[in-house]
XYZ file of C-alpha atoms in Angstrom:
724
model
C 0.063 0.058 -0.060
C 1.288 3.383 -1.033
C 1.427 6.306 1.518
C 1.837 9.904 0.271
C 1.801 13.004 2.689
C 1.021 16.451 1.236
C -1.036 19.741 1.016
C -4.351 19.667 -0.955
C -3.820 22.236 -3.593
C -6.753 21.580 -5.647
C -10.462 19.973 -5.514
C -11.228 19.051 -9.150
C -14.328 17.350 -8.311
C -16.508 16.377 -5.530
C -19.673 14.551 -5.064
C -21.920 15.704 -2.313
C -24.219 12.435 -2.329
C -21.412 9.681 -2.286
C -18.410 11.797 -1.152
C -16.484 10.896 -3.971
C -13.380 13.211 -4.463
C -10.998 13.697 -7.131
C -8.048 15.759 -5.953
C -4.441 17.037 -6.478
C -2.293 16.765 -3.461
C 1.354 18.297 -3.875
C 3.709 16.509 -1.885
C 7.003 18.183 -2.566
C 8.046 21.218 -4.235
C 7.789 19.586 -7.916
C 5.487 16.513 -7.085
C 1.805 16.680 -7.571
C -0.269 13.616 -7.457
C -3.926 12.898 -8.158
C -5.791 11.241 -5.507
C -9.109 9.830 -5.801
C -11.849 8.183 -3.279
C -14.594 8.583 -0.733
C -13.726 11.236 1.940
C -14.912 14.128 3.815
C -14.877 17.515 2.114
C -11.436 18.492 3.209
C -10.478 22.268 2.471
C -7.683 23.448 0.109
C -4.601 23.670 2.243
C -5.280 21.031 4.478
C -2.310 18.704 5.087
C -3.273 15.006 4.275
C -1.483 11.913 4.892
C -3.398 9.242 2.442
C -2.437 5.599 2.014
C -4.237 3.424 -1.060
C -2.872 1.919 -4.268
C -2.054 3.081 -7.388
C -4.055 2.999 -10.485
C -4.138 3.954 -14.199
C -6.859 6.009 -15.848
C -6.654 5.613 -19.400
C -7.788 9.440 -19.713
C -6.133 11.355 -16.628
C -2.850 8.964 -16.101
C -1.822 7.627 -12.595
C -3.991 8.138 -9.498
C -4.114 6.973 -6.002
C -7.235 5.217 -4.805
C -6.886 6.341 -1.283
C -8.404 3.579 1.608
C -7.484 5.397 4.693
C -6.632 9.073 5.331
C -6.093 11.489 8.102
C -5.602 15.130 8.480
C -2.176 16.458 9.506
C -1.035 20.031 10.391
C -0.315 22.326 7.705
C 3.164 22.848 7.683
C 3.885 26.192 5.588
C 2.246 29.650 5.726
C -0.257 28.774 2.871
C -1.519 25.934 4.114
C -2.162 27.473 8.042
C -3.885 30.411 6.106
C -6.130 28.343 3.986
C -7.174 25.951 7.085
C -7.819 28.735 9.389
C -9.894 30.606 6.715
C -11.725 27.262 5.821
C -14.785 28.030 7.882
C -13.995 25.010 10.176
C -12.708 27.560 12.877
C -15.294 29.537 14.347
C -14.561 33.191 14.528
C -12.111 33.144 11.852
C -12.721 34.372 7.881
C -10.308 34.975 5.391
C -9.340 38.474 6.875
C -8.620 37.218 10.442
C -6.671 34.141 9.075
C -4.545 36.611 7.193
C -4.096 38.773 10.458
C -2.895 35.564 12.471
C -0.716 33.874 9.777
C 1.179 37.650 8.987
C 1.569 37.703 12.881
C 2.709 34.390 13.886
C 3.857 32.651 10.744
C 3.756 28.988 10.184
C 3.827 28.487 13.978
C 0.356 29.963 14.201
C -1.457 26.645 15.065
C 1.096 25.593 17.625
C 1.060 29.120 19.482
C -2.847 29.079 19.749
C -2.767 25.557 20.938
C -0.186 26.332 23.911
C 0.174 30.142 24.145
C -3.520 31.262 23.446
C -3.421 34.070 25.001
C -1.082 35.738 22.487
C -3.737 36.008 20.257
C -4.898 38.998 22.142
C -1.635 40.414 20.318
C -3.309 40.820 17.150
C -5.242 43.753 16.199
C -9.152 43.306 16.164
C -9.145 39.869 18.203
C -10.123 40.859 21.774
C -10.615 38.089 24.554
C -13.984 37.153 23.958
C -13.235 36.427 20.255
C -10.133 34.633 21.016
C -11.970 32.236 23.587
C -13.991 31.581 20.900
C -10.911 30.571 18.352
C -9.185 28.338 20.942
C -12.127 26.358 21.461
C -13.183 25.771 18.226
C -9.882 24.834 17.322
C -9.708 22.308 20.334
C -13.257 21.172 18.973
C -11.576 20.583 15.375
C -8.889 18.299 17.123
C -11.619 16.523 18.370
C -13.503 16.085 15.484
C -10.486 14.940 13.656
C -10.210 11.992 16.135
C -13.855 11.252 16.008
C -12.638 11.467 12.047
C -9.862 8.932 12.293
C -12.502 6.513 13.792
C -15.359 6.999 10.787
C -13.364 7.771 8.333
C -13.548 4.312 6.363
C -17.590 4.627 6.628
C -17.820 7.482 4.176
C -18.734 10.015 7.190
C -18.193 13.844 5.968
C -16.336 16.308 7.993
C -19.766 17.980 8.425
C -21.281 15.183 9.941
C -18.744 14.352 12.174
C -18.805 17.773 13.616
C -22.332 16.865 14.361
C -21.701 13.307 15.569
C -19.154 14.968 18.002
C -21.350 17.512 19.274
C -24.341 15.130 19.970
C -22.532 12.675 22.102
C -18.934 14.612 22.935
C -15.993 12.406 24.016
C -18.196 9.521 24.410
C -18.856 9.230 20.468
C -16.442 6.356 19.953
C -18.277 4.010 22.389
C -21.959 5.288 21.468
C -21.173 4.774 17.824
C -19.764 1.295 18.496
C -22.337 0.007 20.865
C -25.001 0.825 18.344
C -24.487 2.400 15.269
C -28.154 2.747 14.167
C -28.586 5.144 16.991
C -26.814 7.691 14.468
C -29.609 7.744 12.254
C -32.324 9.195 14.791
C -29.760 11.239 16.816
C -27.911 13.041 14.059
C -29.655 14.913 11.759
C -28.593 14.134 7.739
C -27.113 10.935 8.911
C -29.261 8.280 7.476
C -29.895 4.394 7.579
C -27.637 3.714 4.875
C -24.640 5.219 6.385
C -25.144 3.883 9.947
C -25.894 0.298 8.370
C -22.648 0.570 6.729
C -20.719 1.378 9.704
C -22.766 -1.301 11.463
C -21.922 -4.408 8.696
C -18.218 -3.041 9.044
C -18.104 -3.371 12.943
C -19.024 -6.927 12.340
C -22.880 -7.239 12.718
C -24.410 -10.140 11.178
C -26.310 -9.303 7.872
C -29.349 -11.133 9.391
C -29.213 -9.642 12.624
C -32.646 -9.002 14.782
C -31.183 -5.404 15.514
C -30.266 -4.583 11.962
C -33.917 -5.516 11.074
C -35.573 -3.477 13.473
C -33.118 -0.269 12.471
C -34.371 -0.973 8.991
C -38.358 -1.249 9.880
C -38.292 2.033 11.895
C -35.856 3.633 9.035
C -38.666 2.597 6.197
C -41.370 3.988 8.411
C -39.490 7.445 9.108
C -38.334 7.349 5.597
C -42.085 7.156 4.371
C -43.350 9.881 7.128
C -40.665 12.275 5.442
C -42.826 11.431 2.072
C -45.910 12.777 3.490
C -47.271 9.062 4.784
C -48.868 8.642 7.953
C -48.650 4.812 7.882
C -47.287 2.055 5.236
C -49.125 -1.334 4.408
C -47.522 -4.046 6.185
C -46.647 -6.125 2.925
C -45.126 -2.976 1.045
C -43.118 -2.032 4.435
C -41.620 -5.941 4.562
C -40.874 -5.753 0.602
C -38.923 -2.533 1.186
C -37.053 -3.946 4.285
C -36.328 -7.081 2.416
C -34.649 -5.318 -0.570
C -32.966 -2.682 1.771
C -31.026 -5.552 3.743
C -30.712 -8.554 1.499
C -27.293 -8.697 -0.217
C -25.899 -10.833 -2.901
C -23.970 -13.168 -0.030
C -26.855 -12.931 2.492
C -30.305 -13.119 1.474
C -33.119 -11.544 4.219
C -36.356 -13.493 4.522
C -39.658 -11.489 5.017
C -40.505 -13.788 7.380
C -37.577 -13.101 9.663
C -38.388 -9.334 9.343
C -42.126 -9.873 10.106
C -41.130 -11.281 13.495
C -38.812 -8.344 14.373
C -42.007 -6.422 13.171
C -43.877 -8.152 16.123
C -41.121 -7.258 18.429
C -41.384 -3.683 17.844
C -44.773 -3.680 18.232
C -44.709 -5.306 21.742
C -42.445 -2.976 22.920
C -44.765 0.031 21.579
C -42.176 1.462 19.240
C -44.958 0.839 16.176
C -48.282 -0.054 16.216
C -49.929 -2.830 13.509
C -53.415 -1.649 12.815
C -55.812 -4.429 11.495
C -58.486 -2.156 11.313
C -59.507 -2.632 7.563
C -59.750 -5.869 6.319
C -58.174 -5.529 3.263
C -54.858 -3.773 4.150
C -52.441 -3.820 7.552
C -51.320 -0.654 8.564
C -48.047 -0.172 10.348
C -47.559 3.119 12.316
C -44.904 4.640 14.090
C -46.329 4.721 17.533
C -46.549 8.625 17.902
C -48.550 9.098 14.727
C -50.910 6.324 15.455
C -52.377 7.677 18.196
C -52.020 11.382 16.690
C -54.365 10.415 13.834
C -56.888 8.713 16.609
C -56.775 11.618 19.037
C -57.357 14.113 16.116
C -60.330 11.602 14.625
C -61.672 11.570 18.454
C -61.076 15.398 19.357
C -62.555 16.475 15.654
C -65.910 14.357 16.508
C -66.132 16.322 19.878
C -65.649 19.700 18.557
C -68.532 18.538 15.797
C -70.913 17.481 18.490
C -70.231 20.616 20.670
C -72.511 23.343 19.175
C -72.435 26.781 20.720
C -75.532 28.795 19.073
C -75.079 32.318 18.579
C -78.462 34.339 18.295
C -77.473 37.896 19.488
C -76.025 39.124 16.039
C -76.951 37.663 12.534
C -76.295 38.126 8.534
C -78.564 41.585 9.060
C -75.869 43.038 11.199
C -73.477 42.160 8.468
C -75.173 44.081 5.846
C -75.160 47.084 8.030
C -71.390 46.952 8.531
C -71.033 46.797 4.687
C -70.801 43.054 3.591
C -72.818 41.343 0.879
C -72.315 37.936 0.941
C -73.031 35.371 -1.976
C -75.346 32.360 -1.034
C -72.101 30.037 -0.146
C -70.788 32.827 1.966
C -74.013 33.215 3.745
C -74.224 29.223 4.482
C -70.498 29.632 6.206
C -72.089 32.149 8.261
C -75.033 30.561 9.257
C -73.193 27.005 10.033
C -70.672 28.651 11.824
C -73.041 30.381 13.986
C -74.625 26.908 15.153
C -71.868 24.248 14.579
C -68.552 23.747 16.876
C -66.382 22.848 13.672
C -66.469 24.139 10.117
C -64.415 23.752 7.464
C -64.556 26.296 4.197
C -62.783 25.543 1.335
C -62.561 27.427 -2.318
C -60.031 28.554 -4.841
C -58.547 31.784 -5.457
C -61.037 34.326 -5.616
C -63.668 32.798 -4.316
C -64.419 34.777 -1.142
C -62.411 33.083 1.633
C -61.120 36.057 3.088
C -64.542 38.177 2.622
C -65.867 35.318 4.272
C -63.423 35.256 7.364
C -63.715 38.825 7.806
C -67.497 38.717 8.012
C -67.369 35.954 10.726
C -65.252 37.895 12.987
C -67.241 40.902 12.333
C -70.327 38.644 13.926
C -68.199 37.161 16.470
C -67.023 40.709 17.686
C -70.737 41.650 17.721
C -71.224 38.826 19.924
C -68.477 39.676 22.250
C -66.701 36.708 21.696
C -62.863 36.200 22.083
C -61.298 35.212 18.388
C -57.842 33.975 17.670
C -56.371 33.855 14.134
C -53.517 31.640 13.226
C -51.905 30.045 9.951
C -49.285 27.518 9.781
C -46.408 30.099 8.263
C -45.507 33.588 8.943
C -46.093 34.674 5.531
C -49.510 33.515 5.367
C -50.107 34.801 9.019
C -48.750 38.394 8.059
C -51.258 38.370 5.031
C -54.320 37.175 7.361
C -53.484 39.905 9.986
C -53.580 42.531 6.817
C -56.692 41.070 5.579
C -58.377 41.015 8.811
C -56.961 43.994 10.737
C -56.753 41.336 13.768
C -53.144 39.920 14.936
C -52.556 36.478 13.442
C -49.999 34.198 14.901
C -48.102 31.045 13.397
C -49.450 28.023 14.792
C -46.195 27.487 16.524
C -46.090 30.883 18.388
C -49.697 30.620 19.390
C -49.144 27.449 20.907
C -45.977 28.797 22.617
C -43.448 26.262 20.953
C -40.525 27.115 23.450
C -37.202 25.504 25.040
C -38.588 23.377 28.054
C -37.264 23.819 31.458
C -34.062 21.416 32.540
C -30.836 21.047 30.518
C -31.504 18.843 27.371
C -35.163 18.857 27.190
C -35.411 20.792 23.813
C -38.394 22.054 22.811
C -42.042 21.685 23.173
C -45.239 23.297 22.918
C -46.628 25.145 25.870
C -50.088 25.134 25.261
C -51.824 21.758 25.734
C -54.541 20.191 27.736
C -53.585 21.529 30.832
C -52.994 24.878 29.697
C -55.224 25.379 26.523
C -55.701 28.638 24.459
C -58.085 31.169 25.828
C -60.562 32.092 22.961
C -63.934 31.167 22.139
C -63.554 30.967 18.397
C -60.361 29.827 16.586
C -59.657 30.476 12.964
C -56.872 29.095 11.199
C -55.940 29.607 7.451
C -54.241 27.946 4.989
C -54.831 24.564 6.667
C -53.797 22.394 3.410
C -50.311 22.893 4.720
C -50.889 21.812 8.216
C -49.489 17.972 8.739
C -50.874 15.589 11.382
C -48.366 16.258 14.210
C -48.890 20.011 14.272
C -52.759 19.825 13.889
C -52.608 17.301 16.588
C -50.903 19.976 19.193
C -53.160 22.286 17.863
C -56.220 20.368 18.585
C -54.967 19.585 22.386
C -54.668 23.157 22.896
C -58.115 24.263 21.953
C -60.416 24.511 25.419
C -63.984 22.926 25.432
C -66.741 25.111 24.046
C -64.231 27.101 21.289
C -65.354 26.901 17.983
C -62.634 25.935 15.094
C -63.020 27.308 11.623
C -60.699 25.364 8.983
C -60.173 27.339 5.903
C -58.388 26.322 2.883
C -57.991 25.078 -0.404
C -57.907 21.407 -0.691
C -57.302 20.979 -4.350
C -53.760 22.577 -3.361
C -50.689 20.563 -2.867
C -50.436 18.670 0.528
C -48.432 19.438 3.543
C -44.892 18.859 3.591
C -45.028 16.702 6.817
C -47.164 13.668 7.157
C -51.085 13.511 6.281
C -53.383 14.965 3.861
C -55.533 17.051 6.559
C -57.849 18.848 4.970
C -58.648 16.874 2.120
C -59.196 13.987 4.973
C -61.448 16.422 6.906
C -63.185 17.672 3.832
C -63.993 14.300 1.877
C -64.709 12.459 4.902
C -68.664 14.024 5.214
C -68.279 13.744 8.924
C -67.997 17.452 9.469
C -69.751 20.406 8.205
C -67.788 21.724 5.016
C -68.959 24.819 3.099
C -67.074 24.926 -0.448
C -67.075 28.561 -2.068
C -67.012 28.370 -6.069
C -68.129 31.526 -7.091
C -65.348 33.821 -8.366
C -65.219 37.416 -7.198
C -61.735 38.577 -7.184
C -61.367 39.052 -10.756
C -61.448 42.480 -12.828
C -62.405 42.895 -15.991
C -59.431 42.252 -17.507
C -57.770 39.386 -15.179
C -57.380 35.767 -15.857
C -54.955 34.864 -13.273
C -57.991 33.316 -11.298
C -59.897 32.018 -14.016
C -57.161 30.385 -15.612
C -56.298 28.674 -12.049
C -60.079 27.150 -11.839
C -60.026 25.888 -15.705
C -56.622 24.212 -14.844
C -58.170 22.659 -11.588
C -60.966 21.594 -13.759
C -58.733 19.677 -16.118
C -59.061 22.239 -18.619
C -56.469 24.291 -20.875
C -56.045 27.612 -19.464
C -56.727 30.931 -21.899
C -53.272 31.943 -23.399
C -54.107 35.120 -25.561
C -55.282 38.270 -25.233
C -54.591 38.820 -21.477
C -52.837 41.712 -19.688
C -51.675 39.490 -16.649
C -51.375 35.984 -17.651
C -48.852 34.936 -20.728
C -47.777 31.829 -22.231
C -44.367 31.969 -24.069
C -43.827 28.950 -26.613
C -40.339 27.760 -26.304
C -39.053 24.138 -26.221
C -35.579 24.210 -26.230
C -34.424 24.556 -22.134
C -31.377 26.924 -22.926
C -33.271 29.158 -24.755
C -35.947 29.071 -21.809
C -33.126 29.618 -19.517
C -31.870 32.757 -21.418
C -35.798 34.009 -21.801
C -36.155 33.604 -18.078
C -33.131 35.497 -17.159
C -34.063 38.575 -19.802
C -37.705 38.383 -18.281
C -36.663 38.909 -14.545
C -33.872 41.367 -15.072
C -35.203 43.398 -17.781
C -38.831 42.770 -19.457
C -41.121 42.413 -16.343
C -39.636 45.168 -13.952
C -40.235 47.493 -16.789
C -43.580 46.144 -17.608
C -45.037 46.245 -14.034
C -42.927 48.743 -12.303
C -41.428 45.894 -9.941
C -38.124 45.170 -8.099
C -36.545 42.318 -10.026
C -35.598 40.576 -6.898
C -38.601 41.292 -4.272
C -41.199 41.034 -6.355
C -40.287 38.430 -8.997
C -40.535 34.699 -7.932
C -39.260 32.024 -10.341
C -41.006 28.548 -9.443
C -39.825 25.187 -11.049
C -41.122 21.582 -10.162
C -37.712 20.262 -9.550
C -34.172 20.969 -8.090
C -32.087 19.213 -10.685
C -31.621 19.541 -14.620
C -30.795 22.815 -16.625
C -34.241 24.479 -15.524
C -34.345 23.120 -12.011
C -34.158 25.240 -8.962
C -30.812 24.688 -7.852
C -29.266 25.756 -11.544
C -31.828 28.642 -11.978
C -30.462 30.378 -8.845
C -26.962 30.410 -9.916
C -27.984 31.996 -13.019
C -30.427 34.570 -11.704
C -27.851 35.637 -9.061
C -25.605 36.207 -11.322
C -27.921 38.564 -13.349
C -29.829 40.181 -10.986
C -27.055 40.423 -7.989
C -23.902 40.229 -9.641
C -20.672 40.513 -7.974
C -19.340 44.035 -7.198
C -16.679 45.858 -4.895
C -19.037 47.387 -2.648
C -20.595 43.782 -2.097
C -19.268 41.507 0.688
C -19.751 37.969 -0.420
C -18.875 34.455 1.383
C -18.646 31.102 -0.138
C -20.150 28.133 1.908
C -19.769 24.763 -0.129
C -21.183 25.133 -3.581
C -22.829 28.614 -2.848
C -21.716 31.893 -2.728
C -23.764 34.283 -0.573
C -23.779 37.715 -1.339
C -24.918 41.009 -0.135
C -28.502 41.656 -1.047
C -29.194 37.731 -2.024
C -32.637 36.534 -1.663
C -32.513 33.180 0.646
C -34.878 30.720 2.407
C -34.935 28.783 5.284
C -35.087 25.336 4.457
C -35.472 23.740 8.029
C -37.215 24.762 10.794
C -35.121 26.430 13.494
C -37.304 27.032 16.503
C -34.254 28.967 18.360
C -34.248 31.548 15.929
C -37.701 31.421 14.898
C -37.460 31.118 11.385
C -39.383 28.310 9.676
C -39.005 25.818 6.435
C -39.629 28.203 3.414
C -39.199 31.670 5.000
C -37.658 34.067 2.521
C -35.462 36.873 3.607
C -32.482 39.407 2.159
C -28.689 39.074 3.604
C -28.412 42.383 4.616
C -24.944 41.568 6.648
C -21.947 39.497 5.835
C -18.529 39.261 8.314
C -15.893 37.192 6.465
C -13.532 37.300 8.904
C -16.054 35.551 11.556
C -17.991 33.641 8.816
C -21.299 35.270 9.632
C -23.965 36.824 7.901
C -27.407 38.130 8.667
C -30.797 38.125 6.851
C -33.872 40.362 7.416
C -36.890 38.441 7.652
C -40.446 39.864 7.049
C -42.750 39.305 10.063
C -46.142 39.897 11.231
C -44.672 42.359 13.868
C -42.305 44.113 11.350
C -39.127 42.715 9.604
C -36.075 41.417 11.873
C -32.647 40.332 11.460
C -31.751 36.990 11.992
C -27.697 36.094 12.425
C -26.119 33.070 11.285
C -23.042 31.266 12.053
C -20.937 29.697 9.446
C -21.851 26.209 10.643
C -25.434 27.039 10.508
C -25.417 28.013 6.717
C -26.768 24.805 5.405
C -29.860 25.890 6.606
C -29.995 28.410 3.807
C -30.357 28.433 0.289
C -30.551 30.982 -2.624
C -34.543 31.632 -3.671
C -34.442 33.729 -6.730
C -35.736 30.137 -7.772
C -37.885 28.202 -5.757
C -39.900 24.670 -5.623
C -43.339 25.060 -6.277
C -43.782 22.753 -3.074
C -41.671 25.939 -1.473
C -43.898 28.199 -2.367
C -47.245 27.056 -0.682
C -48.544 29.720 1.789
C -46.854 32.509 -0.149
C -48.223 34.950 -2.491
C -45.930 36.827 -5.113
C -46.720 39.926 -7.255
C -45.493 38.202 -10.129
C -44.989 34.220 -10.854
C -42.561 32.563 -13.644
C -42.818 29.169 -14.432
C -40.873 27.069 -16.739
C -43.371 24.346 -18.164
C -41.007 21.314 -19.952
C -41.673 17.819 -20.765
C -37.781 17.474 -19.369
C -39.808 17.754 -16.010
C -42.293 15.158 -16.840
C -42.404 13.007 -13.854
C -43.479 16.165 -11.963
C -45.917 17.670 -14.398
C -49.004 17.548 -12.261
C -52.407 19.283 -12.033
C -52.395 20.109 -8.833
C -48.757 21.628 -8.816
C -49.325 23.692 -11.937
C -52.717 24.917 -10.133
C -50.759 25.743 -7.111
C -47.942 27.599 -9.028
C -50.863 29.874 -10.598
C -52.349 30.701 -7.711
C -49.303 31.897 -6.292
C -49.316 35.051 -8.196
C -51.368 38.204 -7.556
C -50.562 40.325 -10.877
C -48.962 38.262 -13.287
C -48.091 34.831 -14.354
C -45.807 34.062 -17.217
C -45.630 30.617 -18.341
C -42.636 29.307 -20.735
C -42.272 25.807 -22.217
C -44.808 23.794 -24.712
C -48.475 23.512 -24.982
C -47.835 19.529 -25.025
C -46.068 19.667 -21.388
C -48.642 22.091 -20.424
C -51.356 19.626 -21.632
C -49.549 16.699 -19.490
C -49.581 18.826 -16.647
C -53.636 19.489 -16.913
C -54.258 15.677 -17.684
C -52.449 14.385 -14.651
C -55.095 14.826 -12.032
C -53.828 11.878 -10.407
C -53.552 13.281 -6.436
C -50.574 12.229 -4.588
C -51.087 8.996 -3.028
C -50.631 9.103 1.149
C -51.554 6.333 3.257
C -53.534 8.326 5.668
C -56.643 6.865 7.657
C -58.018 9.945 9.156
C -60.890 9.878 6.968
C -61.811 6.717 7.864
C -61.445 7.123 11.544
C -63.775 10.140 11.206
C -67.047 7.899 9.876
C -65.972 4.362 11.939
């Protein structure tokens, strides 16, 4: 086996999914070697010791296929500078790295480790910042010791850091004892990585422990795909396929035995309530679904009749309601639970405002909420009454006691104080969140659910609004008459046409345009020109704030990722006065539009929230994002280690756009997106626009989407439980 030691000079290729790297390692002044293999994302300038075997590539010549690696301390000023500026050391960006190396030279790392107080000799580094740098460097050294243990299992540096932060100095013991705990305990480490570690540690392929871990993994994976349960046979097949190797088959009967063991230990529930399908649930989702069904029926049966004010009072308040809206008002006066559903422009907001007026005339205390900050802000603007996100309404906060995490403070023991609760955009609410909401509703409180059940379902598990609406077990009022449409507007009418499976009207409109183009490269050029020049001039709108490009998928020339790179270059190009910072494959620049892609309850920013970068500190690897909020815009600070929660959002997926409204929406509709061309996806995209929609693509792709009326299948039994 060959051994090389050198400085990582260039990363030629890196695959984030399988961690395969092609890089150039300088082992001497004149010796530059190509190394390949599955390795963490090391930074240019790091000193590496690698072991492996030489191979000969027909085009690129000799390459060392790496089997083992470790990071060593860099041995020259360039290496030290690159290591410090890599983002691995908290509080050190490129500028601070330059200052440290200029002051201490090649001995910088040794001095920080042995004489840390000397950091304060450098201009701009005070006691607090020095302590941060020292602590981070020590943690980095601990992480590298963990990396030595995990390196042969394909765990990246970022994940190794998370594993170390989760388990600390006990990492090796914890992982050795049960590697499958990584899949549950550490965000981003999935079953496949944990399984690889377990097998290489000597766990038998047919180990009961492995089968139980796979069963839980498949159910968690199904939950991430929106399912509340999986049919037993489908689950068993999936686990057998995941665990079987050419050398070691895994029998379905063996997996079934472990499924029964998990049911006995109450980690999952086997529901045989329907003769045709045996459903397997994670225990928490089973109990949530049963509770939601029971509680909804209780609220439905608890009628609180209001007589003191009626629809005549609404006329005096200036409301003129259509028949369906009047029906909603009459039903709400009597029923404990009411669902109001309808498409864009059908008067949902007017109905909410009229109900609010009646409830207030009757002296009732009303609370308003929505699943996202954007939806809550719109609800506040439309009604004049403060609306909160459901998380804030339920006071989601850190619990007392170290390590107890976050929890909802409102529940059966401390319910909300209200006579009426109105929730908007309910199509976005998943089963677990709805469960917590119902737990906090006091007895006798009316619940009014408002939303459009034809939109895409929630990102999380369940299909709450559709299940409740189609069950027939609760009062439902469907608003179908279109109100919100001027004489020249076709956005609303086209949205309804698409929802009915009809082609939209594509000509002669001032707010709905279709641009015929079949070549993806030409479509990309047109999108860039539309967003940077034509649309801002046509509507006198801001190119970044007011125009949103939507796409059905992430990868592809017209996918979200590639669109963002090109739109950033066109709408917010680099300039001397714009500070920027590179993190992995993304360059963040002052003024960029970015999106939070993970719920962060400590920062109170949630998956799908969009803001603008207002501050970048390259020295410390920090940036600030300004987010609009119900009470006014607020700045949120991100450290470099948290930047994987942010993505550029000049373009975003249709799923991520739910709950948002934009003045202008641009959507490519091409046959290359065939797998995701669906009616409800196209409908959702169109309904995000307030002033203008531009579709670019082919009529063939548009027709495919409109004909594909298959609603995304989700395994859920809420509707069944409501009627049984």
